[in-house]
């Protein structure tokens, strides 16, 4: 975890909530290569803790109609990824990492109260930016998303700092 300069000047306890959030979005150390291979071809490998186990089950049960796309896995890989995602899923607590997604057929981590709270300062214009296209396009704004890095110190808002991205 990166420690912000501000943290160095504030009492250590004031930095604890930050650390907790960073943990909720990290990619687990036991991540199998198959998760990157099979689940990060069209979008980044989403942090497993950002959905609850029940919701991961629904996602994995509907890979033939995966948000209007199709994901094909052999039975062994399916089992491996299910074990991994369920083991590392978020808690039941609505509003914390892994809060239950609302308002879509398949669960969306971008629909959780946690995601919405973390992104309440992102404007409608930024969500609609063609370089973002969908909230699930984490890497548009979090350049380290592929490695599970969502530190608020590394965020690029497309359009705002386009100069550095293109
Ligand atoms: C063939 C391309 C493709 C592959 C491979 C793929 N996905 Fe997706 N996934 C998509 C698309 C397209 C969306 C919808 C994006 C959107 O609507 O913003 C999506 C969305 C998701 C979402 C919801 C994101 C949100 O909006 O919160 C989850 C969770 C997800 N995928 C998990 C997985 C998992 C787990 C795997 C591996 C088993 C996987 N995906 C493999 C194409 C793919
Ligand atoms: C349009 C740009 C944009 C997209 C797309 C986006 N984010 Fe963010 N994200 C932000 C901004 C900006 C913040 C910081 C908000 C703040 O600090 O007020 C943030 C904060 C976060 C945080 C909290 C970081 C912390 O240190 O507290 C997490 C976790 C996170 N995003 C995960 C994701 C994930 C996972 C995705 C994709 C499913 C995603 N984001 C998509 C812009 C974006």
Short mmCIF file of C-alpha atoms and ligand atoms in Angstrom, two decimals:
data_model
loop_
_atom_site.label_atom_id
_atom_site.label_comp_id
_atom_site.label_asym_id
_atom_site.label_seq_id
_atom_site.Cartn_x
_atom_site.Cartn_y
_atom_site.Cartn_z
CA UNK A 1 0.00 0.00 0.00
CA UNK A 2 1.18 3.50 -0.79
CA UNK A 3 1.24 5.92 2.10
CA UNK A 4 0.12 9.42 1.20
CA UNK A 5 2.17 12.42 2.21
CA UNK A 6 -0.81 13.64 4.20
CA UNK A 7 -0.73 10.46 6.27
CA UNK A 8 2.78 11.25 7.39
CA UNK A 9 1.51 14.40 9.01
CA UNK A 10 -1.70 13.11 10.54
CA UNK A 11 -2.02 10.74 13.47
CA UNK A 12 -1.65 7.17 12.23
CA UNK A 13 -5.21 6.34 13.33
CA UNK A 14 -6.58 8.89 10.87
CA UNK A 15 -5.09 6.85 8.03
CA UNK A 16 -6.64 3.52 9.01
CA UNK A 17 -9.91 3.93 7.08
CA UNK A 18 -7.88 4.56 3.92
CA UNK A 19 -5.98 1.32 4.44
CA UNK A 20 -9.24 -0.58 4.89
CA UNK A 21 -10.61 0.68 1.58
CA UNK A 22 -7.43 -0.15 -0.26
CA UNK A 23 -7.72 -3.74 1.02
CA UNK A 24 -11.29 -4.06 -0.24
CA UNK A 25 -10.21 -3.42 -3.81
CA UNK A 26 -6.90 -5.27 -4.01
CA UNK A 27 -6.28 -8.32 -6.18
CA UNK A 28 -5.73 -11.30 -3.83
CA UNK A 29 -2.27 -12.89 -3.68
CA UNK A 30 -3.77 -16.32 -4.47
CA UNK A 31 -5.20 -15.10 -7.80
CA UNK A 32 -4.82 -17.93 -10.34
CA UNK A 33 -3.34 -17.01 -13.76
CA UNK A 34 -6.65 -18.17 -15.26
CA UNK A 35 -8.42 -15.21 -13.67
CA UNK A 36 -6.23 -12.80 -15.66
CA UNK A 37 -6.39 -14.93 -18.77
CA UNK A 38 -10.15 -15.57 -18.84
CA UNK A 39 -11.59 -12.58 -17.00
CA UNK A 40 -9.32 -9.73 -18.02
CA UNK A 41 -9.49 -9.99 -21.81
CA UNK A 42 -12.41 -7.58 -22.25
CA UNK A 43 -12.13 -5.57 -19.02
CA UNK A 44 -9.68 -5.50 -16.12
CA UNK A 45 -9.66 -8.30 -13.57
CA UNK A 46 -12.20 -6.87 -11.13
CA UNK A 47 -11.33 -7.01 -7.42
CA UNK A 48 -13.24 -10.06 -6.09
CA UNK A 49 -14.04 -8.29 -2.80
CA UNK A 50 -16.19 -5.76 -4.64
CA UNK A 51 -19.04 -8.28 -5.04
CA UNK A 52 -20.58 -10.62 -2.48
CA UNK A 53 -20.33 -14.41 -3.04
CA UNK A 54 -24.02 -14.71 -3.96
CA UNK A 55 -23.51 -12.17 -6.76
CA UNK A 56 -20.36 -13.85 -8.11
CA UNK A 57 -22.38 -17.08 -8.31
CA UNK A 58 -24.96 -15.33 -10.48
CA UNK A 59 -22.25 -13.90 -12.76
CA UNK A 60 -20.62 -17.31 -13.17
CA UNK A 61 -23.94 -19.07 -13.75
CA UNK A 62 -24.71 -16.85 -16.76
CA UNK A 63 -21.46 -16.72 -18.73
CA UNK A 64 -23.32 -17.61 -21.94
CA UNK A 65 -25.18 -14.29 -21.63
CA UNK A 66 -22.56 -12.16 -19.92
CA UNK A 67 -23.82 -8.56 -20.10
CA UNK A 68 -24.69 -9.17 -23.77
CA UNK A 69 -21.37 -10.88 -24.36
CA UNK A 70 -20.33 -14.53 -24.08
CA UNK A 71 -17.56 -16.10 -22.01
CA UNK A 72 -16.59 -19.71 -22.68
CA UNK A 73 -14.78 -21.69 -19.97
CA UNK A 74 -14.07 -25.39 -19.65
CA UNK A 75 -15.59 -27.04 -16.58
CA UNK A 76 -12.29 -27.24 -14.72
CA UNK A 77 -11.47 -23.56 -15.19
CA UNK A 78 -15.03 -22.64 -14.27
CA UNK A 79 -14.65 -24.49 -10.97
CA UNK A 80 -11.24 -22.99 -10.29
CA UNK A 81 -12.47 -19.43 -10.87
CA UNK A 82 -15.64 -20.00 -8.87
CA UNK A 83 -13.60 -21.29 -5.91
CA UNK A 84 -11.28 -18.31 -6.13
CA UNK A 85 -14.03 -15.68 -6.47
CA UNK A 86 -16.23 -17.10 -3.71
CA UNK A 87 -13.30 -17.42 -1.34
CA UNK A 88 -12.28 -13.80 -1.92
CA UNK A 89 -15.76 -12.29 -2.25
CA UNK A 90 -16.76 -9.28 -0.19
CA UNK A 91 -18.79 -9.43 3.00
CA UNK A 92 -22.56 -9.10 3.21
CA UNK A 93 -22.40 -5.59 4.52
CA UNK A 94 -24.31 -3.34 2.15
CA UNK A 95 -22.38 -0.14 1.65
CA UNK A 96 -18.97 -1.61 2.37
CA UNK A 97 -16.70 -3.34 -0.11
CA UNK A 98 -18.78 -6.02 -1.75
CA UNK A 99 -22.11 -4.35 -1.13
CA UNK A 100 -24.95 -5.93 -3.08
CA UNK A 101 -25.43 -4.52 -6.56
CA UNK A 102 -28.77 -2.89 -7.33
CA UNK A 103 -30.79 -2.32 -10.45
CA UNK A 104 -29.53 -4.73 -13.11
CA UNK A 105 -30.18 -8.26 -14.25
CA UNK A 106 -26.68 -9.43 -13.53
CA UNK A 107 -24.90 -8.05 -10.50
CA UNK A 108 -22.58 -5.13 -11.10
CA UNK A 109 -19.85 -4.04 -8.76
CA UNK A 110 -20.35 -0.61 -10.34
CA UNK A 111 -23.90 -0.73 -8.94
CA UNK A 112 -22.95 -1.28 -5.33
CA UNK A 113 -23.40 1.38 -2.68
CA UNK A 114 -19.66 1.12 -2.04
CA UNK A 115 -18.81 1.94 -5.65
CA UNK A 116 -21.30 4.79 -5.77
CA UNK A 117 -20.01 6.27 -2.55
CA UNK A 118 -16.42 6.10 -3.74
CA UNK A 119 -17.34 7.77 -7.03
CA UNK A 120 -19.82 10.38 -5.88
CA UNK A 121 -17.48 13.15 -7.01
CA UNK A 122 -17.27 11.87 -10.58
CA UNK A 123 -19.48 14.08 -12.74
CA UNK A 124 -22.01 12.84 -15.29
CA UNK A 125 -19.88 14.45 -18.01
CA UNK A 126 -16.90 12.32 -16.95
CA UNK A 127 -18.96 9.10 -16.95
CA UNK A 128 -20.21 10.01 -20.44
CA UNK A 129 -16.74 10.80 -21.76
CA UNK A 130 -16.25 8.54 -24.82
CA UNK A 131 -12.88 7.50 -23.40
CA UNK A 132 -14.68 6.12 -20.36
CA UNK A 133 -17.76 4.73 -22.13
CA UNK A 134 -18.84 2.61 -19.14
CA UNK A 135 -18.15 2.77 -15.39
CA UNK A 136 -16.78 -0.78 -15.74
CA UNK A 137 -13.88 0.69 -17.73
CA UNK A 138 -11.84 1.11 -14.53
CA UNK A 139 -8.54 1.54 -16.35
CA UNK A 140 -9.75 4.72 -18.09
CA UNK A 141 -9.30 6.57 -14.81
CA UNK A 142 -7.23 4.18 -12.68
CA UNK A 143 -4.05 3.55 -14.71
CA UNK A 144 -3.00 0.74 -12.34
CA UNK A 145 -6.38 -1.04 -12.44
CA UNK A 146 -4.91 -4.01 -14.28
CA UNK A 147 -2.79 -4.68 -11.23
CA UNK A 148 -5.62 -3.91 -8.84
CA UNK A 149 -4.33 -0.42 -8.04
CA UNK A 150 -7.12 2.05 -7.24
CA UNK A 151 -5.27 4.50 -5.04
CA UNK A 152 -6.93 7.88 -5.15
CA UNK A 153 -3.50 9.39 -5.74
CA UNK A 154 -3.10 7.77 -9.15
CA UNK A 155 -6.41 8.76 -10.72
CA UNK A 156 -6.50 10.33 -14.15
CA UNK A 157 -9.73 11.94 -15.27
CA UNK A 158 -9.91 11.45 -19.03
CA UNK A 159 -10.24 14.74 -20.78
CA UNK A 160 -8.98 16.67 -17.79
CA UNK A 161 -5.45 15.35 -18.13
CA UNK A 162 -5.78 14.02 -21.63
CA UNK A 163 -2.43 15.56 -22.44
CA UNK A 164 -0.67 12.96 -20.33
CA UNK A 165 -2.66 9.98 -21.62
CA UNK A 166 -2.61 10.23 -25.39
C1 LIG B 1 -15.73 -11.63 -24.14
C2 LIG B 1 -15.47 -10.49 -23.30
C3 LIG B 1 -15.57 -10.72 -21.78
C4 LIG B 1 -14.91 -11.67 -21.04
C5 LIG B 1 -13.92 -12.71 -21.49
C6 LIG B 1 -15.34 -11.44 -19.66
N1 LIG B 1 -16.20 -10.38 -19.60
FE1 LIG B 1 -17.03 -9.61 -17.91
N2 LIG B 1 -17.96 -8.20 -19.00
C7 LIG B 1 -17.91 -8.09 -20.40
C8 LIG B 1 -18.76 -6.98 -20.81
C9 LIG B 1 -18.99 -6.54 -22.25
C10 LIG B 1 -19.30 -6.42 -19.64
C11 LIG B 1 -20.26 -5.25 -19.53
C12 LIG B 1 -19.52 -3.96 -19.47
C13 LIG B 1 -20.49 -2.81 -19.28
O1 LIG B 1 -21.67 -2.94 -19.54
O2 LIG B 1 -20.08 -1.78 -18.83
C14 LIG B 1 -18.77 -7.21 -18.52
C15 LIG B 1 -19.06 -6.97 -17.21
C16 LIG B 1 -18.65 -7.73 -16.13
C17 LIG B 1 -19.02 -7.49 -14.75
C18 LIG B 1 -19.86 -6.36 -14.26
C19 LIG B 1 -19.05 -5.07 -14.23
C20 LIG B 1 -19.82 -3.92 -13.67
O3 LIG B 1 -20.40 -3.16 -14.45
O4 LIG B 1 -19.83 -3.79 -12.44
C21 LIG B 1 -18.44 -8.48 -14.01
C22 LIG B 1 -18.54 -8.66 -12.51
C23 LIG B 1 -17.71 -9.33 -14.93
N3 LIG B 1 -17.84 -8.85 -16.21
C24 LIG B 1 -16.99 -10.46 -14.55
C25 LIG B 1 -16.30 -11.26 -15.44
C26 LIG B 1 -15.65 -12.50 -15.06
C27 LIG B 1 -15.62 -13.08 -13.66
C28 LIG B 1 -15.08 -13.01 -16.19
C29 LIG B 1 -14.31 -14.32 -16.34
C30 LIG B 1 -15.04 -15.52 -16.00
C31 LIG B 1 -15.38 -12.08 -17.28
N4 LIG B 1 -16.14 -11.06 -16.79
C32 LIG B 1 -14.96 -12.25 -18.60
C33 LIG B 1 -17.18 -8.87 -21.24
C34 LIG B 1 -16.37 -9.92 -20.87
C1 LIG B 2 -14.56 8.10 -14.80
C2 LIG B 2 -13.39 7.71 -14.04
C3 LIG B 2 -13.47 6.46 -13.17
C4 LIG B 2 -13.82 5.17 -13.54
C5 LIG B 2 -14.25 4.68 -14.91
C6 LIG B 2 -13.66 4.37 -12.35
N1 LIG B 2 -13.24 5.14 -11.30
FE1 LIG B 2 -12.78 4.51 -9.43
N2 LIG B 2 -12.44 6.41 -8.85
C7 LIG B 2 -12.47 7.51 -9.67
C8 LIG B 2 -12.23 8.71 -8.87
C9 LIG B 2 -12.17 10.14 -9.39
C10 LIG B 2 -12.05 8.26 -7.54
C11 LIG B 2 -11.72 9.09 -6.32
C12 LIG B 2 -12.92 9.76 -5.81
C13 LIG B 2 -12.57 10.61 -4.62
O1 LIG B 2 -11.49 10.48 -4.05
O2 LIG B 2 -13.43 11.39 -4.26
C14 LIG B 2 -12.19 6.81 -7.56
C15 LIG B 2 -12.05 6.00 -6.45
C16 LIG B 2 -12.07 4.62 -6.47
C17 LIG B 2 -11.82 3.77 -5.34
C18 LIG B 2 -11.47 4.24 -3.94
C19 LIG B 2 -9.99 4.46 -3.82
C20 LIG B 2 -9.60 4.88 -2.43
O3 LIG B 2 -8.39 4.98 -2.18
O4 LIG B 2 -10.48 5.14 -1.62
C21 LIG B 2 -11.92 2.47 -5.75
C22 LIG B 2 -11.71 1.21 -4.92
C23 LIG B 2 -12.26 2.51 -7.15
N3 LIG B 2 -12.34 3.84 -7.57
C24 LIG B 2 -12.45 1.39 -7.92
C25 LIG B 2 -12.90 1.45 -9.24
C26 LIG B 2 -13.22 0.26 -10.02
C27 LIG B 2 -13.08 -1.18 -9.53
C28 LIG B 2 -13.64 0.70 -11.23
C29 LIG B 2 -14.15 -0.10 -12.40
C30 LIG B 2 -15.15 -1.12 -12.09
C31 LIG B 2 -13.56 2.17 -11.23
N4 LIG B 2 -13.12 2.58 -10.00
C32 LIG B 2 -13.91 3.00 -12.29
C33 LIG B 2 -12.71 7.52 -11.03
C34 LIG B 2 -13.12 6.44 -11.76
#
